[in-house]
Amino acid sequence: MSPEILHHATVRSIEQVARDTYLICSVDEQVSCNARAGQFLEIKVPHCAEILWRRPFSIHNTQPQKHTFDILFQTIGQGTHRLAHLAPDSELDILGPLGNHFYYEREMREAIVVAGGLGIAPFMLMMRELAQRRIPMQLFYGVGSSDQFCCLPLFEKYATLHLSTIDGSLGHQGLVTDLLSDYLDRNSDNHGKSLFVCGPTPMLHKVKEIAACHTIAAQASVETVMACGFGACVGCAVPMTNPVAGQKEYFLACKDGPVFDMREIVIDD
Amino acid sequence: MSPEILHHATVRSIEQVARDTYLICSVDEQVSCNARAGQFLEIKVPHCAEILWRRPFSIHNTQPQKHTFDILFQTIGQGTHRLAHLAPDSELDILGPLGNHFYYEREMREAIVVAGGLGIAPFMLMMRELAQRRIPMQLFYGVGSSDQFCCLPLFEKYATLHLSTIDGSLGHQGLVTDLLSDYLDRNSDNHGKSLFVCGPTPMLHKVKEIAACHTIAAQASVETVMACGFGACVGCAVPMTNPVAGQKEYFLACKDGPVFDMREIVIDD
Amino acid sequence: MIDLSVQIGPLTLKNPVMTASGTFGYADEFVDFCDLNEIGGIITKTVTPQPRAGNAPRRIVELPYGMLNSIGLPNVGIENFILEKMPFLQTLKTHIFINVAGTDEEGFAYCVCRLEDVAGISGYELNYSCPNVKHGTSFSSDARIAERVTRNVRKVTARPVIVKLTPNVTSIAEIGRACENGGADAVSAINTVVGMSVDIKTRKPRLSTIIGGYSGPAIKPIALAKVFELAQNLSIPVIAIGGIACAGDALEFLVAGATAFQVGTVNFHEPNATMKIKKDLEFYCQKNNIVKLMDIVGSIQL
Amino acid sequence: MIDLSVQIGPLTLKNPVMTASGTFGYADEFVDFCDLNEIGGIITKTVTPQPRAGNAPRRIVELPYGMLNSIGLPNVGIENFILEKMPFLQTLKTHIFINVAGTDEEGFAYCVCRLEDVAGISGYELNYSCPNVKHGTSFSSDARIAERVTRNVRKVTARPVIVKLTPNVTSIAEIGRACENGGADAVSAINTVVGMSVDIKTRKPRLSTIIGGYSGPAIKPIALAKVFELAQNLSIPVIAIGGIACAGDALEFLVAGATAFQVGTVNFHEPNATMKIKKDLEFYCQKNNIVKLMDIVGSIQL
Ligand SMILES: Cc1cc2nc3c(=O)[nH]c(=O)nc-3n(C[C@H](O)[C@H](O)[C@H](O)COP(=O)(O)OP(=O)(O)OC[C@H]3O[C@@H](n4cnc5c(N)ncnc54)[C@H](O)[C@@H]3O)c2cc1C
Ligand SMILES: Cc1cc2nc3c(=O)[nH]c(=O)nc-3n(C[C@H](O)[C@H](O)[C@H](O)COP(=O)(O)OP(=O)(O)OC[C@H]3O[C@@H](n4cnc5c(N)ncnc54)[C@H](O)[C@@H]3O)c2cc1C
Ligand SMILES: Cc1cc2nc3c(=O)[nH]c(=O)nc-3n(C[C@H](O)[C@H](O)[C@H](O)COP(=O)(O)O)c2cc1C
Ligand SMILES: Cc1cc2nc3c(=O)[nH]c(=O)nc-3n(C[C@H](O)[C@H](O)[C@H](O)COP(=O)(O)O)c2cc1C
Ligand code: FES
Ligand code: FES
């Protein structure tokens, strides 16, 4: 029985950082010191017996010196609304860090990060990791409207920003994948480039196409419904590109992922 | 569709008045002006979708000039705990007044009120009603320990008090029905006396025996589980003393009661 | 103008909102809460040939998102029902369905026979499936008996007959088909799911009859599967029952193939639920540009 | 010293806490959360003669107090199971039961046969009842088939055999008796309840297979009724499954007649639930002066 993975963290602060978007900073040495970018936590929705499943959230950032970590989330349904109403000093019943993490090729010379909406969550920690390795970064970040952008000043420190909004209120009007295509078309030498993406399924689909077309390695952090987060329920199936029919046709998002090489998984459009 | 019986009241104040016991005062003209002693309200437990049934509470008191009414309750389970945590100005989703009320014989010369624990709840309103009719009152009121007594100073204004506690911390040590027996034994003339009782089943059982033995008319406010409170679920059955086998063997606590002539109902011991 | 009307056999209901037997009394209990004429169809509490006192307390148990009941079909019997309950029901301007049950096979046809000359009745619902009375479920767990009883009722009435089915069987579609063959105009499902609760302090079952019927939102997923199965296998309309508490719940059933639905347990704690659901259905249609609610019946994308 | 041990056929379990198949993986997923040797008995995820990939997503749906699943029994097949999963299980100091299923009648005995020479196995659980695979429930909804399959397994093993029953039948006692006649040492019940959920926005069923299995606290009242029915009608031990989330839930089942119980869905969100339940059972016995937990089995006051 290792005490590390299932435990309680203490909420230090909680603040609204964008429309319907909150940042919770919590004290927990274990998560703070060990988490890698792309990993996630399963958090129990407090005071709500009827909500059985924990809720999965990417580890947004860590402050190892302070023993704290952040999650960044959007209020979607009952669970996230309850989390948004937590008071400082409440206990968070957490499970994690879980899952694999983004993998950095030795030969990587430029990281191209593509985020849609709350898909931005895992990339703060990643950028800190990559900054330590002095890898140049491009951040393609699209949201619906400008009040949904999170942490732009911080991201700007790490990466060149390419922003888009559906309503045109900031940056390019339209999809962030348009900006990505343009960028790659302009820079024909793709050697040493790695793509990292997290966001809604249609965006993943598009990025997969773009990556294939430019033959750039791309990793996606994938979201599925999850009952457990640690391989027990086998509910978080992700179809494999090269299935062994009737034997092995699916990965598990929580255990084999959430980060996948995009060539290996089928993304429905 | 009459708007009167299903409606929202506004909580004016809520205070703890005894151990685990709270008094909620709410604004509602309809209840305040029309309620009779013995009637009850069905109150929806707020913010708790999983608790389906409303919770029944006696109308403890009314302040018709102020358009307010009180309920007095003990925290038992989840529902009452949630009610105890209501904030002033919250809305209460209420149904009522429901049920019948205590009936006063024209010839009544003395009211003998017997209350066990929270069984005291309906009797404040009753005492106000009887005080208007200038009926002398005896209150036999038993609890476990002295910190469970409610509103003694007020009751003292209306009635002669006969108190008991199981632990002997105030009044007679033991059951309040001992005091009742003594009192009736001492006063052999039972003409014009009426008994009114509310409390746990073993107490009702004992009072029924005492009343029969002294041939005093006794009315009890009976508690059963209730899914609706208005005659629709037929769940709140109370066995009749004189059943018509296979046809009519039960009263409904919510509609035929909650107040019954004790001779008409079976009280299990 | 949104058309909420639905068709159950030869009858047009002004909307698909009905009340489930035993949860709406004889409707008079709800005059303070509902405009009864706005309800698509009212189904009365089960009436039997002879009066019944019902089961001993305790008859009901609350559970999270549900309840158990073992009421035992107390009712005044068919003769008193006609005298005492029908006059009020006859004043209503909506479809009234009388839910009947027999303690033997003949009891069903007997009740229906007695009601044939009574005015103000749109049809019948046969309660084959009450788990709280002896032999209560045999009528709906044996296809041959179900078909026979239905046929016998069919013989004595031209009014629409709905058969109410229990979920506590291996194949509800098989029983439903038998009722269809027997001449039923529609089936309704589900009655309560057999359930139990134990008080570990006293080590006694909470209900006097040990087991009872589970109802309320907790059984909705079960009801949906049964209604879908019936809709896929029968050609007569299916009326959905089970845990419906809001318009969203009702829509799940309509999409899955139900032509109408009954509101049950929720009436106890939200006695105006039928009104609210009807209004919200209208609102849903408006928002989604649905002119005729009937168009979404069975619109499930498989 | 409180004696929590219970007897399942010839086996003594150190306590009645078991894990439900498909909710505890092959136990290795839980090393971070539980002292596996403290669990009374571990039942592994269903293994079949051939490898299976399982159903297409979406496989799981959350509901209030419950969930739907349609996993489809993905597993590496009996040969790989022996090679890949058994070595870890063999290191554990508790009873290991291998849950097996066949896609045809022979499949059950085939799997058991293959496992007979493998060490570290205390017994088998036969999954007659998975609603998420074709023909999954026929083994447990037809008494003759259930008896025959049990008998065929009985012939090939002397190890204890538990038959796991579905609640989705008219009479679970009838099927249970058939298994008893076929030579089962115990029955376990219930597997999941057939359920469904519809997304009214897309008008699609939420599960890829349309219907799935309902589990979790919401099905506890149903499971209790079934376990009680089995305990009243069979003479072999009944192992309770269904919505058990705390010691209080477990006690309801023990009082109603279960000899042991399995913890299922709750493992997903409280992966140390088995540990907590065991501790709380001990605490309950202490508080209530119960020296031998087995004494409360079937102690229901009727
Ligand atoms: C590995 C992983 C990492 C994640 N990281 C983050 C993160 O860092 N920040 C963040 O805000 N969210 C993240 N999510 C999504 C987050 O888990 C869900 O938003 C959350 O569980 C919703 O809970 P709820 O109770 O508020 O909504 P629910 O009541 O569960 O759902 C409300 C509605 O939203 C839908 N829904 C639920 N989850 C999702 C989803 N993932 N995508 C789209 N629709 C959904 C439901 O089907 C339902 O219709 C992550 C998910 C995964 C699997
Ligand atoms: C007509 C009527 C009038 C009432 N008036 C009052 C009143 O004025 N003040 C007051 O405090 N209470 C009153 N009650 C009782 C009150 O309704 C219950 O205490 C309340 O419903 C408990 O709700 P809960 O959610 O807190 O507990 P639950 O979670 O419903 O119950 C917790 C535990 O207490 C038991 N329990 C529930 N209700 C009762 C009860 N009535 N008696 C004994 N055990 C019970 C349950 O079986 C369960 O084991 C009245 C009841 C009736 C029928
Ligand atoms: C208290 C109660 C009494 C019931 N009485 C009857 C009845 O008399 N006849 C009948 O056919 N069904 C009866 N039912 C079953 C309901 O009509 C309905 O089929 C069931 O409750 C499922 O729907 P729900 O989940 O919406 O309540 C009763 C249900 C409850 C809860
Ligand atoms: C995700 C999931 C997967 C399951 N897989 C299996 C399985 O492989 N074999 C089996 O016999 N039962 C399986 N079951 C059924 C459980 O073992 C158990 O019988 C059921 O879930 C009821 O118990 P619960 O309410 O405690 O979960 C599964 C249940 C769930 C929720
Ligand atoms: S979420 Fe349970 S196995 Fe992945
Ligand atoms: S509480 Fe429903 S009839 Fe009395």
mmCIF file of C-alpha atoms in Angstrom, chain A residues 1-3 5-6 44 49-55 95 225-228 230-239 244 246-250 252 255, chain D residues 22-23 29-35 45 51-67 71 74 217 265 267-269 271-272:
data_model
loop_
_atom_site.group_PDB
_atom_site.id
_atom_site.type_symbol
_atom_site.label_atom_id
_atom_site.label_comp_id
_atom_site.label_asym_id
_atom_site.label_seq_id
_atom_site.Cartn_x
_atom_site.Cartn_y
_atom_site.Cartn_z
ATOM 1 C CA MET A 1 0.000 0.000 0.000
ATOM 2 C CA SER A 2 1.828 3.065 -1.165
ATOM 3 C CA PRO A 3 0.426 6.257 0.298
ATOM 4 C CA ILE A 5 -1.007 8.042 -5.328
ATOM 5 C CA LEU A 6 -4.328 8.302 -3.447
ATOM 6 C CA LYS A 44 -13.284 13.541 -6.286
ATOM 7 C CA ALA A 49 -22.387 11.414 -3.068
ATOM 8 C CA GLU A 50 -24.414 10.988 -6.249
ATOM 9 C CA ILE A 51 -21.465 11.875 -8.491
ATOM 10 C CA LEU A 52 -19.546 8.640 -8.402
ATOM 11 C CA TRP A 53 -16.685 9.188 -10.783
ATOM 12 C CA ARG A 54 -13.714 11.361 -10.064
ATOM 13 C CA ARG A 55 -13.049 14.097 -12.617
ATOM 14 C CA LEU A 95 -5.541 10.311 -7.317
ATOM 15 C CA VAL A 225 -14.871 9.654 -20.388
ATOM 16 C CA MET A 226 -13.108 7.885 -17.549
ATOM 17 C CA ALA A 227 -14.597 5.951 -14.651
ATOM 18 C CA CYS A 228 -11.330 5.178 -12.900
ATOM 19 C CA PHE A 230 -5.900 3.839 -13.695
ATOM 20 C CA GLY A 231 -6.753 0.976 -16.022
ATOM 21 C CA ALA A 232 -9.398 -0.842 -13.993
ATOM 22 C CA CYS A 233 -12.672 -0.092 -15.777
ATOM 23 C CA VAL A 234 -11.438 -0.471 -19.375
ATOM 24 C CA GLY A 235 -13.970 2.176 -20.311
ATOM 25 C CA CYS A 236 -11.669 4.760 -21.898
ATOM 26 C CA ALA A 237 -11.047 2.934 -25.164
ATOM 27 C CA VAL A 238 -9.293 4.768 -28.017
ATOM 28 C CA PRO A 239 -9.302 2.979 -31.401
ATOM 29 C CA VAL A 244 -5.264 -6.765 -34.366
ATOM 30 C CA GLY A 246 -10.706 -9.355 -32.417
ATOM 31 C CA GLN A 247 -7.678 -9.161 -30.153
ATOM 32 C CA LYS A 248 -6.317 -5.710 -29.629
ATOM 33 C CA GLU A 249 -8.170 -2.860 -31.243
ATOM 34 C CA TYR A 250 -8.102 -0.214 -28.544
ATOM 35 C CA LEU A 252 -6.741 2.866 -22.897
ATOM 36 C CA LYS A 255 -2.994 4.073 -19.051
ATOM 37 C CA GLY D 22 -14.280 -6.568 -14.222
ATOM 38 C CA THR D 23 -13.974 -3.914 -11.558
ATOM 39 C CA GLU D 29 -3.944 -2.258 -10.931
ATOM 40 C CA PHE D 30 -4.748 -1.968 -7.217
ATOM 41 C CA VAL D 31 -1.368 -2.535 -5.558
ATOM 42 C CA ASP D 32 -1.058 1.181 -4.884
ATOM 43 C CA PHE D 33 -4.360 1.280 -3.034
ATOM 44 C CA CYS D 34 -4.890 -1.988 -1.223
ATOM 45 C CA ASP D 35 -3.019 -4.602 0.708
ATOM 46 C CA LYS D 45 -11.827 -9.884 -14.940
ATOM 47 C CA PRO D 51 -8.714 -13.030 -27.033
ATOM 48 C CA ARG D 52 -11.377 -10.332 -27.373
ATOM 49 C CA ALA D 53 -10.901 -6.670 -28.282
ATOM 50 C CA GLY D 54 -14.075 -5.507 -26.547
ATOM 51 C CA ASN D 55 -16.738 -3.114 -27.762
ATOM 52 C CA ALA D 56 -16.262 0.129 -29.615
ATOM 53 C CA PRO D 57 -16.359 3.321 -27.576
ATOM 54 C CA ARG D 58 -18.398 4.765 -25.979
ATOM 55 C CA ARG D 59 -18.273 2.041 -23.351
ATOM 56 C CA ILE D 60 -19.268 3.807 -20.146
ATOM 57 C CA VAL D 61 -21.852 6.376 -19.056
ATOM 58 C CA GLU D 62 -22.079 8.027 -15.677
ATOM 59 C CA LEU D 63 -25.477 8.261 -13.999
ATOM 60 C CA PRO D 64 -26.515 9.541 -10.580
ATOM 61 C CA TYR D 65 -25.453 6.840 -8.083
ATOM 62 C CA GLY D 66 -24.593 4.490 -10.879
ATOM 63 C CA MET D 67 -23.137 3.885 -14.292
ATOM 64 C CA ILE D 71 -17.125 -3.077 -22.151
ATOM 65 C CA PRO D 74 -11.976 -7.481 -23.715
ATOM 66 C CA PRO D 217 -25.424 2.054 -5.503
ATOM 67 C CA THR D 265 -18.238 -0.147 -9.282
ATOM 68 C CA ASN D 267 -13.530 0.395 -6.774
ATOM 69 C CA PHE D 268 -13.269 2.823 -9.680
ATOM 70 C CA HIS D 269 -13.667 5.989 -7.677
ATOM 71 C CA PRO D 271 -9.852 2.254 -5.140
ATOM 72 C CA ASN D 272 -9.217 1.492 -1.467
#
